[in-house]
Amino acid sequence: MEYVEAFRDIKQINAMKRYLKKHSERDYVLFVFGINTGMKITEMLDIRVGELMEDGEHIKTFYEYLHHEQPKEVYLNQKIKQAVLHYIQHRALTTEDYLFKSARTNNPITRQQAYRIVHQAAEAIGFAGKIGTNSMRKTFGYHAYKRGVAISLLQKIFNHSTRAETLKYIGISKTEHIRTEIDVNL
């Protein structure tokens, strides 16, 4: 497996969003969902619209799913809720549809297609590093850590056995100084 990087620069993240939204709302939602949840691409592609809906009109605050036979939940922030709801309404998706439905079939897009989407968008905005679908997950981890989320929590989310593994995964070296943004916003 080739090592891929996180999007560290908010300007690049916003450029990715603009590019993807311009080309495909589904692809935009894929990226927003990935960078805001840290879920694996295979887990994301299995999501059906009905699993995200609370009462047929609103997106749930937590998405619950099984990971290795264990229940797991992920927080769906306001950016995800807005993007997903607009996309579902715009595309008139049903509760049985996959969220990231292929344009040709009723199945979800493949991991390979998801890779092409992210990789082509990164190339289009001029991102110089190595990019893949795992870059979304790493972007989530990097920015969560930078905003003060404990490395132990990220370690649990990523199912890593050590802190060092998680720090390496999100691209933070021992010598790197990260200015943590702890904003309680009271």
PDB file of C-alpha atoms in Angstrom:
ATOM      1  CA  MET A   1       0.000   0.000   0.000  1.00  0.00           C
ATOM      2  CA  GLU A   2       1.315   3.391  -0.969  1.00  0.00           C
ATOM      3  CA  TYR A   3       1.541   6.106   1.680  1.00  0.00           C
ATOM      4  CA  VAL A   4      -0.823   9.031   1.092  1.00  0.00           C
ATOM      5  CA  GLU A   5      -0.959  12.427   2.761  1.00  0.00           C
ATOM      6  CA  ALA A   6      -3.535  14.480   4.603  1.00  0.00           C
ATOM      7  CA  PHE A   7      -4.734  17.820   3.300  1.00  0.00           C
ATOM      8  CA  ARG A   8      -3.142  20.106   5.886  1.00  0.00           C
ATOM      9  CA  ASP A   9      -3.960  23.433   4.272  1.00  0.00           C
ATOM     10  CA  ILE A  10      -7.538  24.705   4.686  1.00  0.00           C
ATOM     11  CA  LYS A  11      -7.186  26.586   1.375  1.00  0.00           C
ATOM     12  CA  GLN A  12      -6.519  23.280  -0.407  1.00  0.00           C
ATOM     13  CA  ILE A  13      -9.493  21.665   1.340  1.00  0.00           C
ATOM     14  CA  ASN A  14     -11.726  24.520   0.208  1.00  0.00           C
ATOM     15  CA  ALA A  15     -10.309  24.306  -3.329  1.00  0.00           C
ATOM     16  CA  MET A  16     -11.120  20.565  -3.347  1.00  0.00           C
ATOM     17  CA  LYS A  17     -14.669  21.298  -2.190  1.00  0.00           C
ATOM     18  CA  ARG A  18     -15.184  23.968  -4.866  1.00  0.00           C
ATOM     19  CA  TYR A  19     -13.808  21.725  -7.600  1.00  0.00           C
ATOM     20  CA  LEU A  20     -15.881  18.713  -6.562  1.00  0.00           C
ATOM     21  CA  LYS A  21     -19.094  20.695  -6.069  1.00  0.00           C
ATOM     22  CA  LYS A  22     -18.691  22.183  -9.548  1.00  0.00           C
ATOM     23  CA  HIS A  23     -18.274  18.722 -11.109  1.00  0.00           C
ATOM     24  CA  SER A  24     -20.578  16.507  -9.034  1.00  0.00           C
ATOM     25  CA  GLU A  25     -22.595  17.025  -5.898  1.00  0.00           C
ATOM     26  CA  ARG A  26     -22.232  13.338  -5.018  1.00  0.00           C
ATOM     27  CA  ASP A  27     -18.455  13.633  -5.192  1.00  0.00           C
ATOM     28  CA  TYR A  28     -18.544  16.803  -3.095  1.00  0.00           C
ATOM     29  CA  VAL A  29     -20.615  15.010  -0.438  1.00  0.00           C
ATOM     30  CA  LEU A  30     -18.164  12.079  -0.512  1.00  0.00           C
ATOM     31  CA  PHE A  31     -15.266  14.419   0.248  1.00  0.00           C
ATOM     32  CA  VAL A  32     -17.118  16.432   2.918  1.00  0.00           C
ATOM     33  CA  PHE A  33     -18.305  13.218   4.583  1.00  0.00           C
ATOM     34  CA  GLY A  34     -14.810  11.720   4.524  1.00  0.00           C
ATOM     35  CA  ILE A  35     -12.905  14.695   5.929  1.00  0.00           C
ATOM     36  CA  ASN A  36     -15.486  15.312   8.656  1.00  0.00           C
ATOM     37  CA  THR A  37     -15.940  11.740   9.928  1.00  0.00           C
ATOM     38  CA  GLY A  38     -12.646   9.931   9.401  1.00  0.00           C
ATOM     39  CA  MET A  39     -14.497   6.836   8.204  1.00  0.00           C
ATOM     40  CA  LYS A  40     -12.863   4.300   5.914  1.00  0.00           C
ATOM     41  CA  ILE A  41     -13.976   4.540   2.293  1.00  0.00           C
ATOM     42  CA  THR A  42     -15.406   1.001   2.375  1.00  0.00           C
ATOM     43  CA  GLU A  43     -17.576   1.947   5.366  1.00  0.00           C
ATOM     44  CA  MET A  44     -18.761   5.128   3.665  1.00  0.00           C
ATOM     45  CA  LEU A  45     -19.705   3.393   0.429  1.00  0.00           C
ATOM     46  CA  ASP A  46     -22.029   1.002   2.301  1.00  0.00           C
ATOM     47  CA  ILE A  47     -24.217   3.814   3.672  1.00  0.00           C
ATOM     48  CA  ARG A  48     -27.833   3.907   2.564  1.00  0.00           C
ATOM     49  CA  VAL A  49     -29.801   7.143   2.700  1.00  0.00           C
ATOM     50  CA  GLY A  50     -32.322   5.772   5.222  1.00  0.00           C
ATOM     51  CA  GLU A  51     -29.535   5.037   7.705  1.00  0.00           C
ATOM     52  CA  LEU A  52     -28.780   8.755   7.935  1.00  0.00           C
ATOM     53  CA  MET A  53     -32.346  10.023   8.158  1.00  0.00           C
ATOM     54  CA  GLU A  54     -33.932  10.761  11.511  1.00  0.00           C
ATOM     55  CA  ASP A  55     -37.560  11.370  10.627  1.00  0.00           C
ATOM     56  CA  GLY A  56     -37.557  11.456   6.864  1.00  0.00           C
ATOM     57  CA  GLU A  57     -36.652  15.152   6.872  1.00  0.00           C
ATOM     58  CA  HIS A  58     -33.535  15.562   9.018  1.00  0.00           C
ATOM     59  CA  ILE A  59     -30.093  14.008   9.141  1.00  0.00           C
ATOM     60  CA  LYS A  60     -29.206  12.199  12.371  1.00  0.00           C
ATOM     61  CA  THR A  61     -26.564  13.626  14.686  1.00  0.00           C
ATOM     62  CA  PHE A  62     -24.857  10.228  14.964  1.00  0.00           C
ATOM     63  CA  TYR A  63     -24.567   7.567  12.272  1.00  0.00           C
ATOM     64  CA  GLU A  64     -24.434   4.075  13.791  1.00  0.00           C
ATOM     65  CA  TYR A  65     -22.922   1.113  11.967  1.00  0.00           C
ATOM     66  CA  LEU A  66     -21.125  -2.164  12.600  1.00  0.00           C
ATOM     67  CA  HIS A  67     -17.350  -2.312  12.432  1.00  0.00           C
ATOM     68  CA  HIS A  68     -15.931  -5.857  12.776  1.00  0.00           C
ATOM     69  CA  GLU A  69     -19.233  -6.971  14.355  1.00  0.00           C
ATOM     70  CA  GLN A  70     -18.973  -4.161  16.948  1.00  0.00           C
ATOM     71  CA  PRO A  71     -21.400  -1.215  17.035  1.00  0.00           C
ATOM     72  CA  LYS A  72     -19.726   2.061  16.220  1.00  0.00           C
ATOM     73  CA  GLU A  73     -21.058   5.575  15.864  1.00  0.00           C
ATOM     74  CA  VAL A  74     -19.732   8.642  14.163  1.00  0.00           C
ATOM     75  CA  TYR A  75     -20.758  12.259  14.695  1.00  0.00           C
ATOM     76  CA  LEU A  76     -22.331  14.029  11.731  1.00  0.00           C
ATOM     77  CA  ASN A  77     -21.532  17.722  12.014  1.00  0.00           C
ATOM     78  CA  GLN A  78     -23.462  20.618  10.487  1.00  0.00           C
ATOM     79  CA  LYS A  79     -21.383  20.652   7.276  1.00  0.00           C
ATOM     80  CA  ILE A  80     -22.207  17.000   6.658  1.00  0.00           C
ATOM     81  CA  LYS A  81     -25.876  17.457   7.507  1.00  0.00           C
ATOM     82  CA  GLN A  82     -26.243  20.416   5.129  1.00  0.00           C
ATOM     83  CA  ALA A  83     -24.383  18.765   2.251  1.00  0.00           C
ATOM     84  CA  VAL A  84     -26.131  15.407   2.606  1.00  0.00           C
ATOM     85  CA  LEU A  85     -29.635  16.829   2.991  1.00  0.00           C
ATOM     86  CA  HIS A  86     -29.247  19.121  -0.027  1.00  0.00           C
ATOM     87  CA  TYR A  87     -27.833  16.238  -2.073  1.00  0.00           C
ATOM     88  CA  ILE A  88     -30.624  13.810  -1.083  1.00  0.00           C
ATOM     89  CA  GLN A  89     -33.312  16.369  -1.924  1.00  0.00           C
ATOM     90  CA  HIS A  90     -31.619  17.538  -5.143  1.00  0.00           C
ATOM     91  CA  ARG A  91     -31.169  13.977  -6.434  1.00  0.00           C
ATOM     92  CA  ALA A  92     -34.529  12.772  -5.025  1.00  0.00           C
ATOM     93  CA  LEU A  93     -32.829   9.759  -3.430  1.00  0.00           C
ATOM     94  CA  THR A  94     -34.978   7.231  -1.597  1.00  0.00           C
ATOM     95  CA  THR A  95     -34.228   5.698   1.797  1.00  0.00           C
ATOM     96  CA  GLU A  96     -33.137   2.488   0.061  1.00  0.00           C
ATOM     97  CA  ASP A  97     -30.621   4.207  -2.231  1.00  0.00           C
ATOM     98  CA  TYR A  98     -26.932   4.107  -1.462  1.00  0.00           C
ATOM     99  CA  LEU A  99     -25.712   7.570  -0.507  1.00  0.00           C
ATOM    100  CA  PHE A 100     -22.866   7.342  -2.990  1.00  0.00           C
ATOM    101  CA  LYS A 101     -24.872   5.678  -5.733  1.00  0.00           C
ATOM    102  CA  SER A 102     -23.301   4.964  -9.084  1.00  0.00           C
ATOM    103  CA  ALA A 103     -24.689   6.961 -12.017  1.00  0.00           C
ATOM    104  CA  ARG A 104     -25.084   3.720 -14.001  1.00  0.00           C
ATOM    105  CA  THR A 105     -26.407   1.230 -11.452  1.00  0.00           C
ATOM    106  CA  ASN A 106     -28.256   1.091  -8.148  1.00  0.00           C
ATOM    107  CA  ASN A 107     -25.029   0.035  -6.430  1.00  0.00           C
ATOM    108  CA  PRO A 108     -22.600   2.378  -4.707  1.00  0.00           C
ATOM    109  CA  ILE A 109     -19.542   3.614  -6.552  1.00  0.00           C
ATOM    110  CA  THR A 110     -16.489   1.386  -6.188  1.00  0.00           C
ATOM    111  CA  ARG A 111     -13.415   2.083  -4.075  1.00  0.00           C
ATOM    112  CA  GLN A 112     -11.520   2.543  -7.329  1.00  0.00           C
ATOM    113  CA  GLN A 113     -14.017   5.148  -8.537  1.00  0.00           C
ATOM    114  CA  ALA A 114     -13.797   6.960  -5.182  1.00  0.00           C
ATOM    115  CA  TYR A 115     -10.011   6.969  -5.555  1.00  0.00           C
ATOM    116  CA  ARG A 116     -10.261   8.439  -9.063  1.00  0.00           C
ATOM    117  CA  ILE A 117     -12.620  11.160  -7.809  1.00  0.00           C
ATOM    118  CA  VAL A 118     -10.319  12.283  -4.988  1.00  0.00           C
ATOM    119  CA  HIS A 119      -7.105  11.848  -6.966  1.00  0.00           C
ATOM    120  CA  GLN A 120      -8.326  13.743 -10.043  1.00  0.00           C
ATOM    121  CA  ALA A 121      -9.663  16.602  -7.924  1.00  0.00           C
ATOM    122  CA  ALA A 122      -6.341  16.872  -6.070  1.00  0.00           C
ATOM    123  CA  GLU A 123      -4.464  16.963  -9.373  1.00  0.00           C
ATOM    124  CA  ALA A 124      -6.866  19.586 -10.737  1.00  0.00           C
ATOM    125  CA  ILE A 125      -6.237  21.944  -7.802  1.00  0.00           C
ATOM    126  CA  GLY A 126      -2.479  21.415  -8.072  1.00  0.00           C
ATOM    127  CA  PHE A 127      -1.908  19.386  -4.898  1.00  0.00           C
ATOM    128  CA  ALA A 128       1.672  18.137  -5.094  1.00  0.00           C
ATOM    129  CA  GLY A 129       1.568  15.258  -2.564  1.00  0.00           C
ATOM    130  CA  LYS A 130       0.372  11.680  -2.870  1.00  0.00           C
ATOM    131  CA  ILE A 131      -3.402  11.486  -2.526  1.00  0.00           C
ATOM    132  CA  GLY A 132      -5.915   8.687  -2.200  1.00  0.00           C
ATOM    133  CA  THR A 133      -9.188   7.974  -0.424  1.00  0.00           C
ATOM    134  CA  ASN A 134      -7.287   7.467   2.830  1.00  0.00           C
ATOM    135  CA  SER A 135      -6.220  11.129   2.570  1.00  0.00           C
ATOM    136  CA  MET A 136      -9.731  12.103   3.686  1.00  0.00           C
ATOM    137  CA  ARG A 137      -9.413   9.986   6.820  1.00  0.00           C
ATOM    138  CA  LYS A 138      -5.942  11.360   7.541  1.00  0.00           C
ATOM    139  CA  THR A 139      -7.188  14.919   6.973  1.00  0.00           C
ATOM    140  CA  PHE A 140      -9.865  14.346   9.603  1.00  0.00           C
ATOM    141  CA  GLY A 141      -7.255  13.034  12.063  1.00  0.00           C
ATOM    142  CA  TYR A 142      -4.739  15.792  11.406  1.00  0.00           C
ATOM    143  CA  HIS A 143      -7.235  18.621  11.848  1.00  0.00           C
ATOM    144  CA  ALA A 144      -8.932  16.984  14.839  1.00  0.00           C
ATOM    145  CA  TYR A 145      -5.532  16.677  16.538  1.00  0.00           C
ATOM    146  CA  LYS A 146      -4.657  20.249  15.638  1.00  0.00           C
ATOM    147  CA  ARG A 147      -7.914  21.420  17.220  1.00  0.00           C
ATOM    148  CA  GLY A 148      -7.127  19.694  20.495  1.00  0.00           C
ATOM    149  CA  VAL A 149      -8.698  16.241  20.181  1.00  0.00           C
ATOM    150  CA  ALA A 150      -6.648  13.857  22.338  1.00  0.00           C
ATOM    151  CA  ILE A 151      -4.381  11.493  20.447  1.00  0.00           C
ATOM    152  CA  SER A 152      -5.791   8.649  22.571  1.00  0.00           C
ATOM    153  CA  LEU A 153      -9.277   9.323  21.170  1.00  0.00           C
ATOM    154  CA  LEU A 154      -7.966   9.417  17.600  1.00  0.00           C
ATOM    155  CA  GLN A 155      -6.038   6.210  18.292  1.00  0.00           C
ATOM    156  CA  LYS A 156      -9.321   4.564  19.292  1.00  0.00           C
ATOM    157  CA  ILE A 157     -11.173   5.961  16.254  1.00  0.00           C
ATOM    158  CA  PHE A 158      -8.471   4.680  13.883  1.00  0.00           C
ATOM    159  CA  ASN A 159      -8.150   1.382  15.787  1.00  0.00           C
ATOM    160  CA  HIS A 160      -4.388   1.809  16.229  1.00  0.00           C
ATOM    161  CA  SER A 161      -2.440   0.021  18.935  1.00  0.00           C
ATOM    162  CA  THR A 162      -0.090   2.900  19.845  1.00  0.00           C
ATOM    163  CA  ARG A 163      -0.026   6.696  20.003  1.00  0.00           C
ATOM    164  CA  ALA A 164       3.064   6.676  17.803  1.00  0.00           C
ATOM    165  CA  GLU A 165       1.201   4.742  15.101  1.00  0.00           C
ATOM    166  CA  THR A 166      -1.606   7.307  15.122  1.00  0.00           C
ATOM    167  CA  LEU A 167       0.770  10.294  15.019  1.00  0.00           C
ATOM    168  CA  LYS A 168       2.635   8.729  12.093  1.00  0.00           C
ATOM    169  CA  TYR A 169      -0.660   7.911  10.344  1.00  0.00           C
ATOM    170  CA  ILE A 170      -1.901  11.516  10.500  1.00  0.00           C
ATOM    171  CA  GLY A 171       1.512  12.786   9.424  1.00  0.00           C
ATOM    172  CA  ILE A 172       2.838  14.393  12.579  1.00  0.00           C
ATOM    173  CA  SER A 173       6.500  13.891  13.451  1.00  0.00           C
ATOM    174  CA  LYS A 174       7.876  14.022  16.991  1.00  0.00           C
ATOM    175  CA  THR A 175       9.794  17.218  16.208  1.00  0.00           C
ATOM    176  CA  GLU A 176       6.887  19.035  14.566  1.00  0.00           C
ATOM    177  CA  HIS A 177       5.333  21.834  16.567  1.00  0.00           C
ATOM    178  CA  ILE A 178       1.547  21.940  16.224  1.00  0.00           C
ATOM    179  CA  ARG A 179      -0.256  25.041  17.426  1.00  0.00           C
ATOM    180  CA  THR A 180      -3.368  23.554  18.996  1.00  0.00           C
ATOM    181  CA  GLU A 181      -6.554  25.563  18.568  1.00  0.00           C
ATOM    182  CA  ILE A 182      -8.595  24.873  21.682  1.00  0.00           C
ATOM    183  CA  ASP A 183     -11.689  26.989  21.182  1.00  0.00           C
ATOM    184  CA  VAL A 184     -14.417  26.385  23.751  1.00  0.00           C
ATOM    185  CA  ASN A 185     -16.455  29.167  22.140  1.00  0.00           C
ATOM    186  CA  LEU A 186     -18.497  29.883  25.273  1.00  0.00           C
TER     187      LEU A 186
END
